[in-house]
Coordinates of C-alpha atoms and ligand atoms in Angstrom, one line a residue:
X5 CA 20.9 9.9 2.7
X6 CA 20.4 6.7 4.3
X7 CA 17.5 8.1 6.1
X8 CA 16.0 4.5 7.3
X9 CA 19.6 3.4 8.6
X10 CA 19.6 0.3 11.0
X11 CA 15.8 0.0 10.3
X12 CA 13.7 -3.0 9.4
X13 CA 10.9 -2.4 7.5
X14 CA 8.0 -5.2 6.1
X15 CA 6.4 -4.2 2.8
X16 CA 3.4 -6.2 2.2
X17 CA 2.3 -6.3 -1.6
X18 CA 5.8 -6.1 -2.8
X19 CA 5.6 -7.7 -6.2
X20 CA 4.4 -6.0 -8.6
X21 CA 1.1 -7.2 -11.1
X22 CA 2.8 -6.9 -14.2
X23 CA 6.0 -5.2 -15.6
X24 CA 7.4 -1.6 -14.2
X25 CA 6.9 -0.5 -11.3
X26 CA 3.9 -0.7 -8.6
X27 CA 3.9 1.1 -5.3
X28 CA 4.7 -1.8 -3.3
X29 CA 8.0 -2.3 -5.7
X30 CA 9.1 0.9 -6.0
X31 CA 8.1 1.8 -1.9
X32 CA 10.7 -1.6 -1.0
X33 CA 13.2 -0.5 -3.5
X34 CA 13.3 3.0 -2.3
X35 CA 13.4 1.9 1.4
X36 CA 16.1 -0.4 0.8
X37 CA 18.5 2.6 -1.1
X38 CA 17.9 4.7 2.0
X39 CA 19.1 1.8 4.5
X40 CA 16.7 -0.1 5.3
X41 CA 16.5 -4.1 5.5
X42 CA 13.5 -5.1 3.2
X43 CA 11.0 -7.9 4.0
X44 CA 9.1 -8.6 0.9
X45 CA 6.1 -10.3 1.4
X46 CA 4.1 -11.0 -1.3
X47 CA 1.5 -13.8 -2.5
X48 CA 3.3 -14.0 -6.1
X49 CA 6.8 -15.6 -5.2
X50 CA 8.1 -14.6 -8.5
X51 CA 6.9 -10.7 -8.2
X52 CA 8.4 -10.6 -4.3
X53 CA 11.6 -12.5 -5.8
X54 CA 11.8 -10.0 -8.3
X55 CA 11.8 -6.9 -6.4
X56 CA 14.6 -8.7 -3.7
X57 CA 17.0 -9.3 -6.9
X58 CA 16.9 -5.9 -7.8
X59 CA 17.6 -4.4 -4.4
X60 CA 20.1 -7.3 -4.0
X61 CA 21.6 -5.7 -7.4
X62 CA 21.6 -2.0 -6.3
X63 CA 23.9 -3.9 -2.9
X64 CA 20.8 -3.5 -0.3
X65 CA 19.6 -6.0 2.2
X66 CA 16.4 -8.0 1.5
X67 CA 14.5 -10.8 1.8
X68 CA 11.6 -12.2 -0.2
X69 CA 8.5 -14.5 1.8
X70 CA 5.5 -16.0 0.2
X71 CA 2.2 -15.3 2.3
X72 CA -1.2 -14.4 1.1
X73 CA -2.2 -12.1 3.7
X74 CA -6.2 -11.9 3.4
X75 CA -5.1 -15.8 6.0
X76 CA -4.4 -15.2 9.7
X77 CA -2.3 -17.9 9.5
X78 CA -0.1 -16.7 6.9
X79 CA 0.6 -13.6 8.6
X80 CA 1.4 -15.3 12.1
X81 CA 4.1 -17.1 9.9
X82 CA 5.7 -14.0 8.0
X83 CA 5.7 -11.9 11.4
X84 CA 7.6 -14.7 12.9
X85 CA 9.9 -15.2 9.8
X86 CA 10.6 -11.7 9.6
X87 CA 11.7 -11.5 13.5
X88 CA 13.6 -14.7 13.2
X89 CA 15.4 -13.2 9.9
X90 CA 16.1 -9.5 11.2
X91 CA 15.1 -9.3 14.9
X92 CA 12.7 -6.4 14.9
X93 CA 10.2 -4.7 12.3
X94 CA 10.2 -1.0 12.4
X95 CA 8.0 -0.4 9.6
X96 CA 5.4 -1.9 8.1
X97 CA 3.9 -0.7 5.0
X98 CA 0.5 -2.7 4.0
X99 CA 0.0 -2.2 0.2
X100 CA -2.0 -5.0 -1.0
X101 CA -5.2 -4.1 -2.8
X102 CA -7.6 -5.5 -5.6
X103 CA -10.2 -2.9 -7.4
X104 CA -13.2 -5.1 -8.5
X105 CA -15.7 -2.8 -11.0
X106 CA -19.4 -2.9 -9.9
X107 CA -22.1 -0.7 -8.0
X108 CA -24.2 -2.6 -5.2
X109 CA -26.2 -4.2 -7.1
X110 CA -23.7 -5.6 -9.8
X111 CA -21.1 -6.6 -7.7
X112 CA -21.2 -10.8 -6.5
X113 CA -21.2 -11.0 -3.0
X114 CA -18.1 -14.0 -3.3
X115 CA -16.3 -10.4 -5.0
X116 CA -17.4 -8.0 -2.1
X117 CA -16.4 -10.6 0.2
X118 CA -12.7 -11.0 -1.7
X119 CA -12.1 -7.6 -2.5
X120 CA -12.7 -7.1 1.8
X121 CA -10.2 -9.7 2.6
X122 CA -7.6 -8.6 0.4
X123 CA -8.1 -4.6 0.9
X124 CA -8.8 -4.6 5.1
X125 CA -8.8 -7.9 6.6
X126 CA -5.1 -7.8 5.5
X127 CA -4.2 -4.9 7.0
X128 CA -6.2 -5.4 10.1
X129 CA -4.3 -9.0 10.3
X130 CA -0.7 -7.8 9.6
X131 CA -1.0 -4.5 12.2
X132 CA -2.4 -7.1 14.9
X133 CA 0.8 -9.1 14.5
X134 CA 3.2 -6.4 14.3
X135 CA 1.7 -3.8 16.7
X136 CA 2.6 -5.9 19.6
X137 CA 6.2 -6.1 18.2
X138 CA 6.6 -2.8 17.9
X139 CA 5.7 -1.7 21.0
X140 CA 8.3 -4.1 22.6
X141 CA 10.3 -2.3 20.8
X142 CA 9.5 1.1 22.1
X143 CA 7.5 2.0 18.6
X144 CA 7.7 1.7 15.2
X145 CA 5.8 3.3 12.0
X146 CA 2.7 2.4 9.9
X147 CA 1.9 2.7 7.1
X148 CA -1.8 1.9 5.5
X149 CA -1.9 2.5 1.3
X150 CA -5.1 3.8 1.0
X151 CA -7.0 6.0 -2.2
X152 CA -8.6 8.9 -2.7
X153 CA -11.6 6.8 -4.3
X154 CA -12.0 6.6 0.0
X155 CA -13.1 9.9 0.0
X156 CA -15.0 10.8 -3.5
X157 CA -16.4 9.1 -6.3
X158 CA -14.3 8.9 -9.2
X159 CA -16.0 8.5 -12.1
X160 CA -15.7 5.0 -11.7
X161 CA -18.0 2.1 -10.2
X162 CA -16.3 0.3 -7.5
X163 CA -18.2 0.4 -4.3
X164 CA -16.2 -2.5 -3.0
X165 CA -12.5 -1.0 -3.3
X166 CA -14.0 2.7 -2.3
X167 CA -15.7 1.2 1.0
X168 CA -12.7 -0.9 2.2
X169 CA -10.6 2.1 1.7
X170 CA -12.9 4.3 3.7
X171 CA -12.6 2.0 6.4
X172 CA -9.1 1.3 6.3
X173 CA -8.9 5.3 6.8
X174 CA -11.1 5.0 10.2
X175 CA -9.0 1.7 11.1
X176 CA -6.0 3.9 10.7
X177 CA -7.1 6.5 12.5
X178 CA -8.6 4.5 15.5
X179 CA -5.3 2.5 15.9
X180 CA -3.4 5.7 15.8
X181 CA -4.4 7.2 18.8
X182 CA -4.9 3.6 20.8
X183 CA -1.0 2.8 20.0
X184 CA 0.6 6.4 20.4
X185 CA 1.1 5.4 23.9
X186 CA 3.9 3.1 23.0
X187 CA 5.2 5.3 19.8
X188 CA 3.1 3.1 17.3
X189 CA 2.4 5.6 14.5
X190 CA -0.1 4.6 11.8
X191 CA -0.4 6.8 9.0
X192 CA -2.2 6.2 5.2
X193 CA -1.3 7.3 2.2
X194 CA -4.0 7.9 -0.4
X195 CA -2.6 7.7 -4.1
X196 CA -4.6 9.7 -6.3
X197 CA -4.7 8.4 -10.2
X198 CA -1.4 6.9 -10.7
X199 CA 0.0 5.1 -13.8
X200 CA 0.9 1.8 -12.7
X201 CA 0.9 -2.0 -13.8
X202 CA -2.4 -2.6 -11.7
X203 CA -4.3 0.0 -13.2
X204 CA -3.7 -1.2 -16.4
X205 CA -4.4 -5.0 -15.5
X206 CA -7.4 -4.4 -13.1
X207 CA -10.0 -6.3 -15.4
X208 CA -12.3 -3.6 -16.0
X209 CA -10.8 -0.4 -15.2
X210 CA -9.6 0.1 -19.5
X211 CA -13.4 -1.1 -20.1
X212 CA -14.9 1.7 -17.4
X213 CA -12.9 4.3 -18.6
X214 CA -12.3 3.9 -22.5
X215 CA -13.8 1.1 -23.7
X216 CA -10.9 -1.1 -23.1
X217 CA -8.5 1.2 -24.8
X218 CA -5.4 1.3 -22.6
X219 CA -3.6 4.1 -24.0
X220 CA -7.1 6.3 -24.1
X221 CA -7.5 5.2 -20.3
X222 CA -4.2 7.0 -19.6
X223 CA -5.2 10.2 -21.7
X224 CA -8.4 10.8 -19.7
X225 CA -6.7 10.0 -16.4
X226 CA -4.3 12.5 -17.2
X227 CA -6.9 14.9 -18.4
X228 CA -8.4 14.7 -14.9
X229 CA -5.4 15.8 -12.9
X230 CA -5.1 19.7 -12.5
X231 CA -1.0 18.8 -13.0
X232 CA -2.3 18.0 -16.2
X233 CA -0.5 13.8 -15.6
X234 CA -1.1 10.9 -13.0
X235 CA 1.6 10.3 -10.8
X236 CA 3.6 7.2 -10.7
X237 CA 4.7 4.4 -8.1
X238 CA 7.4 6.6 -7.0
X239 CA 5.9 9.3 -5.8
X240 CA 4.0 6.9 -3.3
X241 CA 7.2 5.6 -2.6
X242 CA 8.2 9.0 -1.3
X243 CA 5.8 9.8 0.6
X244 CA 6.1 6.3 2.3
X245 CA 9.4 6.9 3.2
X246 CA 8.9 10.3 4.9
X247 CA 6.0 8.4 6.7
X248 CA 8.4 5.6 7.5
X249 CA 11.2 7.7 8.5
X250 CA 11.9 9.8 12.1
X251 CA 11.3 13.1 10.2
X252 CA 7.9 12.1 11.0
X253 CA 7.9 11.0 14.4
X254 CA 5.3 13.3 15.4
X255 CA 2.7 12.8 12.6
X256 CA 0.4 10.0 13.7
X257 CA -3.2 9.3 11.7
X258 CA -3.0 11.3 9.1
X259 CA -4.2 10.9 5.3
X260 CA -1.2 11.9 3.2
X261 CA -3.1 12.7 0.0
X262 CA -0.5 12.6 -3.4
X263 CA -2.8 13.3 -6.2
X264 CA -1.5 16.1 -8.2
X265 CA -4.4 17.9 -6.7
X266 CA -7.1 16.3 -8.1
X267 CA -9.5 16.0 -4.7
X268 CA -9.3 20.0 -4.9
X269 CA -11.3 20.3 -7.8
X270 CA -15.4 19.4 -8.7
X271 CA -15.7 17.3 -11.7
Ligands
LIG16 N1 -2.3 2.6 -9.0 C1 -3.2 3.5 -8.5 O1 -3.7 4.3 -9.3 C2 -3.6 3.5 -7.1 C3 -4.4 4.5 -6.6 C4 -4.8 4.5 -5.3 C5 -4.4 3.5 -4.5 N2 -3.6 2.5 -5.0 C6 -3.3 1.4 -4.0 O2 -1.9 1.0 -4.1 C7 -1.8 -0.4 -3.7 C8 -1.2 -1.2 -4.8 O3 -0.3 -0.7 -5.5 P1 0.7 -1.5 -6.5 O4 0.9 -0.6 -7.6 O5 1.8 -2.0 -5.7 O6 -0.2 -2.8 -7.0 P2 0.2 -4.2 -7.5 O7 -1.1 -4.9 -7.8 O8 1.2 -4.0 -8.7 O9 1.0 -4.9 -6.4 C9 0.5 -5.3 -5.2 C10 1.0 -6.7 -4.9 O10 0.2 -7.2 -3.9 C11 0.1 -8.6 -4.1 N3 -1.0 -9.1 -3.4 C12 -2.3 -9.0 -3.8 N4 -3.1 -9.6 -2.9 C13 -2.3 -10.2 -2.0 C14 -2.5 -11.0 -0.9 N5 -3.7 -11.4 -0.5 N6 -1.4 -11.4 -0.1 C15 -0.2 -11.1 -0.5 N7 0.1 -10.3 -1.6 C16 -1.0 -9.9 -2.3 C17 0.1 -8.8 -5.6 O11 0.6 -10.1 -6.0 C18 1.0 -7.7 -6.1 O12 2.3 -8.1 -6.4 C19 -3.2 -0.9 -3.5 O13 -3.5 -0.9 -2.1 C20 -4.0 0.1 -4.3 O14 -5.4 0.1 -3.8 C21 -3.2 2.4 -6.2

């Protein structure tokens, strides 16, 4: 349907952790099949060189760029490498995030501190750089991947991933209604449980839920959902692109929730 035609759109985080598909992936691959030109920025060279080749494959436009975006100087440089490449960024979709298991009291403050830097201080860095692109350009669309451990408790201890999403919802909001002026939208998304590489990988998350056990992670996770499964990378890859398209050029700070309808429910 091509519905990002002549669009350029920067996805931060676009590697992936392990094999299959993350959100980041599967959000640049998806942009790319619906016309878009595909900055992939990512701190893994290999993982953002991975998801270029297959977009490459599928006959799309893309570009791959090392950065690790938690530095203000590494974002300066991939704004200015993505202009210099395409001439314009339309969208920008911030998607890096770490979970790091621990209540208040276990968590390190070197973790807190990482987990911040990684989960907000990105996003606050990459929207400073862009925002004043895309407002020479008459707008553009945000979009902030955020969870739904923002706005409850999920079972599982991780203060530091839960608070920096909770602000990132605020940040989005904030910069939503200082930017619509000059068209800036800034929406986020908040995945629910979804079955992806960095579930499985975050060191801890197995050990909270089942004792380790990968496969019995996935069986309660499922359990949890009223649509009786988790949702995968794509589904946050569709929602990103309605977000990212002009179907939604009058939806500004919102939180799209795609969670099979698990906030809904108590317990
Ligand atoms: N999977 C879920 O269940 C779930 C649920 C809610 C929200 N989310 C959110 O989705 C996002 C991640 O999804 P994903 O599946 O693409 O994860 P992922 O870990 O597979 O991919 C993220 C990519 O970001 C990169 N990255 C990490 N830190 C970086 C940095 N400082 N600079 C540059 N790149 C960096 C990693 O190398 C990785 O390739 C996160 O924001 C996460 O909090 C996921």
């Amino acid at each position: 349907m091509q519905r990002l035609k002549g669009k350029t759109a920067m996805v931060v985080g676009a590697g992936s952790i392990g094999p299959g598909w993350g959100n980041g992936k599967a959000t640049a691959v998806t942009f790319a099949r619906e016309g878009a030109q595909v900055f992939c920025v990512d701190r893994n060279s290999a993982a953002a060189e991975e998801t270029v080749k297959i977009i490459a494959a599928e006959g799309g436009n893309a570009i791959a760029f090392t950065a690790d975006v938690s530095r203000a100087g590494d974002v300066e440089v991939m704004v200015a490498a993505c202009l210099k490449a395409y001439g314009r960024i339309d969208v920008l979709d911030n998607n890096v995030g770490i979970a790091e298991i621990g209540s208040v009291v276990e968590i390190s403050e070197a973790d807190w501190d990482r987990v911040f830097a990684v989960n907000l201080k990105s996003a606050y860095l990459a929207m400073k750089h862009v925002i004043p692109v895309m407002a020479r350009q008459g707008g553009g669309s945000i979009i902030n991947i955020s969870s739904i451990a923002s706005i409850r408790h999920l079972g599982i201890s991780y203060v530091s991933y839960a608070t920096t999403k909770a602000a990132m919802n605020q940040m989005t909001r904030t910069t939503a209604v200082e930017f619509a002026p000059q068209n800036v939208r800034v929406n986020a998304i908040l995945p629910g449980l979804m079955k992806t590489p960095m579930v499985e990988h975050s060191a801890g998350l197995a050990a909270s839920y089942a004792k380790g056990d990968v496969e019995a992670m996935w069986r309660a996770r499922d359990a949890q959902v009223p649509m009786g499964h988790m949702g995968d990378a794509w589904d946050v890859a569709n929602a990103a692109l309605f977000l990212a398209s002009d179907e939604s050029k009058y939806i500004t700070g919102i939180e799209l929730i795609v969670d099979g309808g698990i906030t809904l429910k108590v317990g």
